[in-house]
Amino acid sequence: MKYQSINNSLFLNNRKNFVSRLKPASIAIFHSNDEYPRSGDQSFIFKQNPDFFYLTGIDQEQSILLLFPDCPNSVYKEVLFLRQTNEHIAVWEGHKYTKEEAKQASGIESIFWLSEFDNILHSIINYAENIYINTKENDRYAHTVPYRHLRMLETLRSKYPLHNYERSSLIMRDLRPVK
């Protein structure tokens, strides 16, 4: 954890503001940024996706936030997925959030390991009509390498072609300037 503790009410409020702007029957999926290798055994310093941090307060790679305010199962209205850690990972990569630490930092009650994401998403996605993906949109930069959100969009469109796909960035663009 790189930061001093931030009161999770900030992130609870940010998520509340975001989901209030979603269309009915919508799921929003946010990924942490990719890790970029520097060499065969080293990565560049990880920099979190600012939209992901804005909504969760979590600064850790290989994490996913799923927001589905209209989900019939209340457990899956707000879900955070984290990479499962162990002592070996802690020694070689540093401390990773436990479920309890992530709950404290983000205010999200439903926290699962990343390995459970596909099964949980598949169990609830057919209750949704719209899927919001957080594409990185910047008029000063064109991406030449497909990043995590674009890869997820491609996968979802092939698995679930009848859903409507929306851009989270339009909502985030309005929300994030307010400090």
Tab-separated table of C-alpha atoms in Angstrom:
chain	number	residue	atom	x	y	z
A	1	MET	CA	0.000	0.000	0.000
A	2	LYS	CA	1.633	3.205	-1.175
A	3	TYR	CA	-0.652	5.721	0.496
A	4	GLN	CA	-1.658	6.764	3.947
A	5	SER	CA	-5.148	5.603	4.720
A	6	ILE	CA	-7.895	7.591	2.975
A	7	ASN	CA	-11.336	7.470	4.528
A	8	ASN	CA	-13.333	4.998	2.423
A	9	SER	CA	-16.393	7.283	2.507
A	10	LEU	CA	-14.732	9.151	-0.383
A	11	PHE	CA	-14.767	6.009	-2.536
A	12	LEU	CA	-18.279	5.029	-1.403
A	13	ASN	CA	-19.498	8.454	-2.505
A	14	ASN	CA	-17.596	8.265	-5.812
A	15	ARG	CA	-19.194	4.884	-6.616
A	16	LYS	CA	-22.632	6.169	-5.618
A	17	ASN	CA	-22.256	9.132	-7.985
A	18	PHE	CA	-21.052	6.876	-10.795
A	19	VAL	CA	-23.832	4.265	-10.556
A	20	SER	CA	-26.479	6.995	-10.347
A	21	ARG	CA	-25.581	7.862	-13.968
A	22	LEU	CA	-25.759	4.323	-15.368
A	23	LYS	CA	-28.643	3.229	-17.533
A	24	PRO	CA	-30.998	0.747	-15.837
A	25	ALA	CA	-29.897	-2.923	-15.930
A	26	SER	CA	-26.217	-2.062	-16.399
A	27	ILE	CA	-22.951	-3.603	-15.315
A	28	ALA	CA	-19.770	-1.517	-15.190
A	29	ILE	CA	-16.369	-3.190	-15.207
A	30	PHE	CA	-13.151	-1.414	-14.243
A	31	HIS	CA	-9.694	-2.968	-14.375
A	32	SER	CA	-6.469	-1.968	-12.737
A	33	ASN	CA	-3.767	-0.990	-15.203
A	34	ASP	CA	-1.564	-3.542	-16.883
A	35	GLU	CA	1.857	-4.323	-15.510
A	36	TYR	CA	4.631	-3.630	-17.995
A	37	PRO	CA	7.721	-5.853	-18.080
A	38	ARG	CA	11.111	-4.213	-18.046
A	39	SER	CA	13.080	-7.430	-18.488
A	40	GLY	CA	12.629	-11.173	-17.937
A	41	ASP	CA	12.468	-10.801	-14.173
A	42	GLN	CA	11.537	-7.186	-13.566
A	43	SER	CA	8.563	-4.899	-14.228
A	44	PHE	CA	8.316	-1.143	-14.439
A	45	ILE	CA	6.886	0.567	-11.361
A	46	PHE	CA	3.148	-0.026	-11.359
A	47	LYS	CA	0.895	2.997	-11.855
A	48	GLN	CA	-2.775	2.447	-11.109
A	49	ASN	CA	-5.606	3.338	-13.481
A	50	PRO	CA	-6.839	6.647	-11.997
A	51	ASP	CA	-10.513	5.802	-12.606
A	52	PHE	CA	-10.083	2.496	-10.768
A	53	PHE	CA	-8.398	4.254	-7.852
A	54	TYR	CA	-11.071	6.988	-7.840
A	55	LEU	CA	-13.772	4.344	-7.346
A	56	THR	CA	-11.953	1.945	-5.013
A	57	GLY	CA	-8.907	3.449	-3.306
A	58	ILE	CA	-7.065	0.248	-4.267
A	59	ASP	CA	-3.595	0.638	-5.751
A	60	GLN	CA	-2.773	-2.909	-6.719
A	61	GLU	CA	-2.266	-4.664	-10.032
A	62	GLN	CA	-4.509	-7.482	-11.276
A	63	SER	CA	-7.696	-6.115	-9.691
A	64	ILE	CA	-11.218	-5.706	-11.077
A	65	LEU	CA	-14.210	-3.695	-9.885
A	66	LEU	CA	-17.672	-4.838	-10.955
A	67	LEU	CA	-20.652	-2.542	-10.329
A	68	PHE	CA	-24.172	-3.849	-10.971
A	69	PRO	CA	-26.645	-1.751	-8.931
A	70	ASP	CA	-29.709	-3.597	-10.317
A	71	CYS	CA	-28.357	-7.092	-9.669
A	72	PRO	CA	-31.037	-9.356	-8.192
A	73	ASN	CA	-28.426	-10.841	-5.837
A	74	SER	CA	-27.301	-8.077	-3.457
A	75	VAL	CA	-23.898	-9.760	-2.974
A	76	TYR	CA	-22.954	-8.783	-6.538
A	77	LYS	CA	-24.041	-5.133	-6.597
A	78	GLU	CA	-20.472	-4.012	-5.811
A	79	VAL	CA	-17.694	-6.560	-6.116
A	80	LEU	CA	-13.939	-6.198	-5.927
A	81	PHE	CA	-11.714	-8.958	-7.304
A	82	LEU	CA	-8.116	-9.189	-6.115
A	83	ARG	CA	-5.187	-11.407	-6.950
A	84	GLN	CA	-4.829	-14.011	-4.239
A	85	THR	CA	-1.590	-13.535	-2.380
A	86	ASN	CA	0.684	-15.779	-0.362
A	87	GLU	CA	4.018	-15.612	1.477
A	88	HIS	CA	6.027	-16.256	-1.697
A	89	ILE	CA	4.360	-13.341	-3.514
A	90	ALA	CA	4.850	-11.093	-0.475
A	91	VAL	CA	8.588	-11.825	-0.454
A	92	TRP	CA	9.142	-11.315	-4.183
A	93	GLU	CA	6.586	-8.650	-5.068
A	94	GLY	CA	5.725	-7.002	-1.773
A	95	HIS	CA	2.617	-6.902	0.350
A	96	LYS	CA	-0.748	-7.340	-1.398
A	97	TYR	CA	-4.155	-6.538	0.040
A	98	THR	CA	-5.928	-9.150	2.088
A	99	LYS	CA	-9.697	-9.236	1.695
A	100	GLU	CA	-10.090	-7.462	5.030
A	101	GLU	CA	-7.588	-4.717	4.145
A	102	ALA	CA	-9.297	-4.161	0.787
A	103	LYS	CA	-12.684	-3.976	2.491
A	104	GLN	CA	-11.331	-1.364	4.891
A	105	ALA	CA	-9.674	0.693	2.126
A	106	SER	CA	-12.516	0.613	-0.399
A	107	GLY	CA	-15.686	0.202	1.646
A	108	ILE	CA	-16.692	-2.680	-0.619
A	109	GLU	CA	-18.144	-5.623	1.302
A	110	SER	CA	-18.044	-8.285	-1.438
A	111	ILE	CA	-14.446	-9.165	-2.164
A	112	PHE	CA	-13.423	-12.267	-4.092
A	113	TRP	CA	-10.197	-13.595	-5.544
A	114	LEU	CA	-9.529	-12.821	-9.201
A	115	SER	CA	-9.838	-16.499	-10.129
A	116	GLU	CA	-13.585	-16.262	-9.352
A	117	PHE	CA	-14.285	-13.362	-11.718
A	118	ASP	CA	-15.324	-15.324	-14.833
A	119	ASN	CA	-17.765	-17.565	-12.960
A	120	ILE	CA	-19.378	-14.708	-11.057
A	121	LEU	CA	-19.654	-12.504	-14.137
A	122	HIS	CA	-21.192	-15.353	-16.138
A	123	SER	CA	-23.751	-16.012	-13.382
A	124	ILE	CA	-25.075	-12.422	-13.393
A	125	ILE	CA	-24.378	-10.928	-16.819
A	126	ASN	CA	-27.612	-12.143	-18.371
A	127	TYR	CA	-29.581	-9.975	-15.922
A	128	ALA	CA	-27.976	-6.921	-17.525
A	129	GLU	CA	-28.751	-5.218	-20.806
A	130	ASN	CA	-25.808	-2.803	-20.855
A	131	ILE	CA	-22.139	-3.336	-20.118
A	132	TYR	CA	-19.994	-0.299	-19.395
A	133	ILE	CA	-16.287	-0.670	-20.149
A	134	ASN	CA	-13.747	1.935	-19.091
A	135	THR	CA	-11.921	2.681	-22.315
A	136	LYS	CA	-9.021	5.094	-22.010
A	137	GLU	CA	-9.957	8.080	-24.099
A	138	ASN	CA	-7.508	10.872	-24.669
A	139	ASP	CA	-7.594	13.133	-27.709
A	140	ARG	CA	-3.826	13.685	-27.429
A	141	TYR	CA	-2.835	10.023	-27.556
A	142	ALA	CA	-3.840	7.047	-29.702
A	143	HIS	CA	-3.189	3.629	-28.167
A	144	THR	CA	-1.228	1.257	-30.354
A	145	VAL	CA	-1.157	-1.655	-27.882
A	146	PRO	CA	-4.488	-3.138	-26.735
A	147	TYR	CA	-4.754	-2.551	-22.998
A	148	ARG	CA	-6.746	-4.554	-20.436
A	149	HIS	CA	-10.122	-2.844	-21.008
A	150	LEU	CA	-9.945	-3.283	-24.781
A	151	ARG	CA	-9.020	-6.943	-24.384
A	152	MET	CA	-11.972	-7.401	-21.997
A	153	LEU	CA	-14.327	-5.652	-24.418
A	154	GLU	CA	-13.233	-7.972	-27.224
A	155	THR	CA	-13.770	-11.048	-25.039
A	156	LEU	CA	-17.184	-9.904	-23.812
A	157	ARG	CA	-18.407	-9.036	-27.297
A	158	SER	CA	-17.520	-12.526	-28.504
A	159	LYS	CA	-19.135	-14.259	-25.489
A	160	TYR	CA	-22.147	-11.937	-25.097
A	161	PRO	CA	-22.855	-10.342	-28.482
A	162	LEU	CA	-26.457	-9.310	-27.695
A	163	HIS	CA	-25.594	-6.872	-24.898
A	164	ASN	CA	-25.239	-3.128	-25.458
A	165	TYR	CA	-21.736	-1.852	-24.807
A	166	GLU	CA	-21.254	1.620	-23.344
A	167	ARG	CA	-18.281	3.838	-22.468
A	168	SER	CA	-17.684	4.586	-18.781
A	169	SER	CA	-15.272	7.339	-19.711
A	170	LEU	CA	-18.104	9.731	-20.561
A	171	ILE	CA	-19.394	9.483	-16.989
A	172	MET	CA	-15.920	9.523	-15.427
A	173	ARG	CA	-15.003	12.627	-17.421
A	174	ASP	CA	-17.833	14.502	-15.686
A	175	LEU	CA	-17.202	13.107	-12.215
A	176	ARG	CA	-13.432	13.209	-11.771
A	177	PRO	CA	-12.813	16.979	-12.127
A	178	VAL	CA	-14.873	17.568	-8.963
A	179	LYS	CA	-12.506	17.334	-5.998
